């Protein structure tokens, strides 16, 4: 199984400042079809996860452009250019290239 | 608007069975892979199973293989998860999600396995 290692575990951020979360899969996420199915999810307290980013860098509909995803190989990053209060919660990376699909352990973003 | 509404979660004894349902609306269910994902404080998010659009192929996590069965009824816009021989470690909030990459999530239904 592919292990998805996220860091940091916790990320205190000041409003308006940038934030960056790292995700390192234990092996390549390049699918036979050439795509890389690396996904970022956001879960607010008491809510279901919401997909933000798919295929490394494609933003889902309605996701603010302050969120961006990047990376390749075995290192991927979610960046928030200027953190807003609604961005608090836990962020997960997930790979959908190989079965079983696997998730990172989560990064808790807290607003200072 | 896409909506996924899970139901069927309950308290069940070890070794017991349960059937979860997911009612889908706002999109053509027959066009999508569908997925069950569970979440617990101990193990975080875990992929459970998924099924192809016409229901002819299904895939399972090793931890549930042989005990859980995913199925669908596209005419009823519904996804199901039949769970047997339940164990304490199956205790979790179970989410129905759309597509392999989980672009939409339901609100979840809670399964508690305990004597």
Short mmCIF file of C-alpha atoms in Angstrom, two decimals:
data_model
loop_
_atom_site.label_atom_id
_atom_site.label_comp_id
_atom_site.label_asym_id
_atom_site.label_seq_id
_atom_site.Cartn_x
_atom_site.Cartn_y
_atom_site.Cartn_z
CA UNK A 1 0.00 0.00 0.00
CA UNK A 2 1.16 3.54 -0.69
CA UNK A 3 1.86 5.48 2.48
CA UNK A 4 1.00 9.17 2.33
CA UNK A 5 3.11 11.19 4.78
CA UNK A 6 1.92 14.69 5.54
CA UNK A 7 3.73 17.48 7.34
CA UNK A 8 3.42 19.37 9.49
CA UNK A 9 0.91 17.74 11.81
CA UNK A 10 -0.25 21.13 13.03
CA UNK A 11 0.10 24.53 11.39
CA UNK A 12 -0.72 27.74 13.28
CA UNK A 13 -1.19 30.56 10.79
CA UNK A 14 -1.89 34.27 11.08
CA UNK A 15 -4.78 35.63 9.03
CA UNK A 16 -3.57 36.97 5.70
CA UNK A 17 -0.32 35.02 5.83
CA UNK A 18 0.61 32.11 3.53
CA UNK A 19 0.52 28.46 4.50
CA UNK A 20 2.08 25.38 2.95
CA UNK A 21 1.39 21.68 3.55
CA UNK A 22 3.58 18.86 2.30
CA UNK A 23 2.55 15.39 1.19
CA UNK A 24 5.05 12.67 0.37
CA UNK A 25 3.79 9.37 -1.07
CA UNK A 26 5.96 6.29 -0.63
CA UNK A 27 6.04 5.73 -4.40
CA UNK A 28 5.16 7.37 -7.69
CA UNK A 29 1.53 8.34 -8.27
CA UNK A 30 1.72 8.40 -12.06
CA UNK A 31 -1.15 6.30 -13.43
CA UNK A 32 -0.93 4.12 -16.59
CA UNK A 33 -3.01 6.82 -18.31
CA UNK A 34 -0.30 9.42 -17.61
CA UNK A 35 -2.27 11.34 -14.99
CA UNK A 36 -1.24 11.79 -11.37
CA UNK A 37 -4.25 11.36 -9.11
CA UNK A 38 -3.10 13.35 -6.11
CA UNK A 39 -6.00 14.99 -4.31
CA UNK A 40 -6.34 17.52 -1.49
CA UNK A 41 -9.33 17.54 0.86
CA UNK A 42 -10.42 20.04 3.52
CA UNK A 43 -12.51 19.10 6.53
CA UNK A 44 -13.96 21.70 8.84
CA UNK A 45 -14.96 20.66 12.38
CA UNK A 46 -18.21 18.69 12.35
CA UNK A 47 -18.36 18.58 8.55
CA UNK A 48 -17.61 16.07 5.83
CA UNK A 49 -14.40 16.40 3.84
CA UNK A 50 -14.59 18.56 0.74
CA UNK A 51 -12.35 18.06 -2.28
CA UNK A 52 -10.30 21.14 -3.14
CA UNK A 53 -7.71 19.96 -5.65
CA UNK A 54 -7.49 16.96 -7.97
CA UNK A 55 -4.78 15.71 -10.33
CA UNK A 56 -2.14 17.64 -8.35
CA UNK A 57 -3.15 21.17 -9.33
CA UNK A 58 -6.72 21.32 -10.74
CA UNK A 59 -9.02 23.31 -8.45
CA UNK A 60 -12.57 22.11 -7.95
CA UNK A 61 -15.44 24.42 -8.85
CA UNK A 62 -15.97 27.12 -6.24
CA UNK A 63 -12.57 26.71 -4.63
CA UNK A 64 -10.90 30.11 -4.16
CA UNK A 65 -7.79 30.76 -6.22
CA UNK A 66 -5.76 31.37 -3.08
CA UNK A 67 -5.51 27.55 -2.97
CA UNK A 68 -2.97 25.96 -5.27
CA UNK A 69 -1.46 22.52 -5.60
CA UNK A 70 1.89 21.57 -7.05
CA UNK A 71 4.48 18.83 -7.13
CA UNK A 72 5.50 15.67 -8.89
CA UNK A 73 7.14 12.34 -8.20
CA UNK A 74 7.03 11.81 -4.46
CA UNK A 75 6.61 15.36 -3.21
CA UNK A 76 3.45 17.41 -3.42
CA UNK A 77 2.42 20.69 -1.82
CA UNK A 78 -0.80 22.53 -1.04
CA UNK A 79 -0.33 26.26 -0.75
CA UNK A 80 -2.72 28.86 0.62
CA UNK A 81 -1.56 32.30 -0.49
CA UNK A 82 -3.39 34.30 2.19
CA UNK A 83 -5.16 32.36 4.92
CA UNK A 84 -8.73 33.35 5.79
CA UNK A 85 -10.72 32.35 8.86
CA UNK A 86 -12.81 29.83 6.89
CA UNK A 87 -9.63 27.92 5.97
CA UNK A 88 -9.28 26.49 9.47
CA UNK A 89 -9.66 22.74 9.76
CA UNK A 90 -7.83 19.61 8.72
CA UNK A 91 -6.29 19.11 5.28
CA UNK A 92 -5.71 15.65 3.86
CA UNK A 93 -3.87 14.46 0.81
CA UNK A 94 -5.14 11.36 -0.91
CA UNK A 95 -3.94 9.23 -3.79
CA UNK A 96 -6.39 7.65 -6.22
CA UNK A 97 -3.84 6.21 -8.63
CA UNK A 98 -3.30 2.83 -7.01
CA UNK A 99 -5.61 0.52 -5.10
CA UNK A 100 -6.03 0.60 -2.22
CA UNK A 101 -6.65 4.34 -2.28
CA UNK A 102 -4.85 5.87 0.68
CA UNK A 103 -4.94 9.07 2.69
CA UNK A 104 -2.44 11.16 4.61
CA UNK A 105 -2.85 11.54 8.34
CA UNK A 106 -3.98 15.15 8.08
CA UNK A 107 -2.61 18.62 8.84
CA UNK A 108 -4.57 20.76 11.26
CA UNK A 109 -4.56 24.43 10.28
CA UNK A 110 -5.29 26.72 13.19
CA UNK A 111 -5.77 30.45 12.95
CA UNK A 112 -3.60 32.31 15.44
CA UNK B 1 -27.14 20.26 -6.85
CA UNK B 2 -25.29 17.04 -6.10
CA UNK B 3 -26.49 15.39 -2.91
CA UNK B 4 -25.43 12.16 -1.24
CA UNK B 5 -27.41 11.07 1.82
CA UNK B 6 -26.25 8.05 3.79
CA UNK B 7 -28.43 6.05 6.17
CA UNK B 8 -28.48 2.75 7.99
CA UNK B 9 -25.77 3.31 10.58
CA UNK B 10 -26.45 1.89 14.03
CA UNK B 11 -25.05 0.23 17.13
CA UNK B 12 -24.42 -3.45 16.41
CA UNK B 13 -22.78 -6.27 18.35
CA UNK B 14 -19.53 -7.87 17.18
CA UNK B 15 -20.30 -10.49 14.57
CA UNK B 16 -23.46 -8.70 13.53
CA UNK B 17 -24.57 -7.29 10.18
CA UNK B 18 -25.70 -3.96 8.84
CA UNK B 19 -26.70 -2.51 5.49
CA UNK B 20 -25.83 1.06 4.65
CA UNK B 21 -27.60 3.01 1.92
CA UNK B 22 -26.69 6.16 0.03
CA UNK B 23 -29.34 8.10 -1.84
CA UNK B 24 -27.88 10.09 -4.72
CA UNK B 25 -29.46 13.07 -6.46
CA UNK B 26 -28.51 15.95 -8.72
CA UNK B 27 -26.45 13.86 -11.14
CA UNK B 28 -26.81 10.66 -13.21
CA UNK B 29 -25.61 7.94 -10.81
CA UNK B 30 -25.22 5.49 -13.71
CA UNK B 31 -22.37 7.57 -15.11
CA UNK B 32 -20.08 7.41 -12.08
CA UNK B 33 -17.87 5.11 -10.09
CA UNK B 34 -18.98 5.33 -6.46
CA UNK B 35 -16.93 4.88 -3.32
CA UNK B 36 -17.34 4.19 0.40
CA UNK B 37 -14.82 5.80 2.73
CA UNK B 38 -14.81 5.55 6.52
CA UNK B 39 -13.32 7.77 9.20
CA UNK B 40 -12.41 7.02 12.77
CA UNK B 41 -10.24 8.86 15.32
CA UNK B 42 -7.94 5.84 15.54
CA UNK B 43 -7.32 5.21 11.85
CA UNK B 44 -8.27 8.48 10.16
CA UNK B 45 -9.72 8.27 6.65
CA UNK B 46 -9.80 4.80 5.09
CA UNK B 47 -10.96 3.74 1.67
CA UNK B 48 -13.43 0.85 2.01
CA UNK B 49 -14.66 -0.07 -1.47
CA UNK B 50 -15.71 1.23 -4.85
CA UNK B 51 -17.86 0.05 -7.72
CA UNK B 52 -17.91 0.82 -11.42
CA UNK B 53 -20.83 2.60 -13.08
CA UNK B 54 -22.82 -0.47 -14.14
CA UNK B 55 -22.03 -2.45 -11.00
CA UNK B 56 -20.13 -5.21 -12.80
CA UNK B 57 -16.81 -4.56 -11.02
CA UNK B 58 -16.11 -3.84 -7.37
CA UNK B 59 -12.95 -3.42 -5.34
CA UNK B 60 -12.32 -3.70 -1.61
CA UNK B 61 -9.80 -2.84 1.05
CA UNK B 62 -8.12 -5.98 2.40
CA UNK B 63 -9.54 -5.25 5.85
CA UNK B 64 -13.13 -5.70 4.63
CA UNK B 65 -12.72 -8.16 1.75
CA UNK B 66 -15.01 -11.15 2.18
CA UNK B 67 -17.12 -9.40 4.81
CA UNK B 68 -18.42 -6.29 3.01
CA UNK B 69 -20.26 -6.08 -0.31
CA UNK B 70 -20.75 -2.89 -2.29
CA UNK B 71 -23.66 -2.73 -4.72
CA UNK B 72 -25.81 -0.22 -6.53
CA UNK B 73 -29.24 0.24 -8.06
CA UNK B 74 -28.95 2.94 -10.69
CA UNK B 75 -32.69 2.89 -11.33
CA UNK B 76 -33.23 3.80 -7.69
CA UNK B 77 -30.28 6.22 -7.59
CA UNK B 78 -28.86 4.29 -4.67
CA UNK B 79 -25.57 2.85 -3.48
CA UNK B 80 -25.31 0.19 -0.77
CA UNK B 81 -22.78 -1.37 1.56
CA UNK B 82 -23.66 -4.73 3.06
CA UNK B 83 -21.51 -5.39 6.12
CA UNK B 84 -21.24 -8.78 7.84
CA UNK B 85 -19.11 -10.26 10.62
CA UNK B 86 -18.61 -6.78 11.99
CA UNK B 87 -15.68 -6.12 14.30
CA UNK B 88 -14.91 -3.41 16.82
CA UNK B 89 -12.37 -1.97 14.37
CA UNK B 90 -15.16 -1.35 11.83
CA UNK B 91 -16.53 1.35 14.13
CA UNK B 92 -16.44 4.57 12.11
CA UNK B 93 -18.37 7.25 10.30
CA UNK B 94 -19.08 5.85 6.83
CA UNK B 95 -19.19 8.24 3.88
CA UNK B 96 -20.58 7.69 0.43
CA UNK B 97 -18.52 9.60 -2.15
CA UNK B 98 -18.84 10.17 -5.86
CA UNK B 99 -16.19 8.93 -8.29
CA UNK B 100 -12.89 7.24 -7.53
CA UNK B 101 -11.44 10.62 -6.61
CA UNK B 102 -14.29 11.49 -4.22
CA UNK B 103 -15.36 14.84 -5.64
CA UNK B 104 -18.56 14.92 -3.55
CA UNK B 105 -19.14 13.52 -0.05
CA UNK B 106 -22.27 12.74 1.93
CA UNK B 107 -22.68 13.71 5.58
CA UNK B 108 -21.86 10.21 6.79
CA UNK B 109 -23.64 7.56 8.83
CA UNK B 110 -22.22 6.25 12.10
CA UNK B 111 -21.55 2.56 12.63
CA UNK B 112 -20.67 1.47 16.15
CA UNK B 113 -19.66 -2.13 16.79
CA UNK B 114 -19.74 -2.89 20.48
CA UNK B 115 -21.20 -5.36 22.95
#
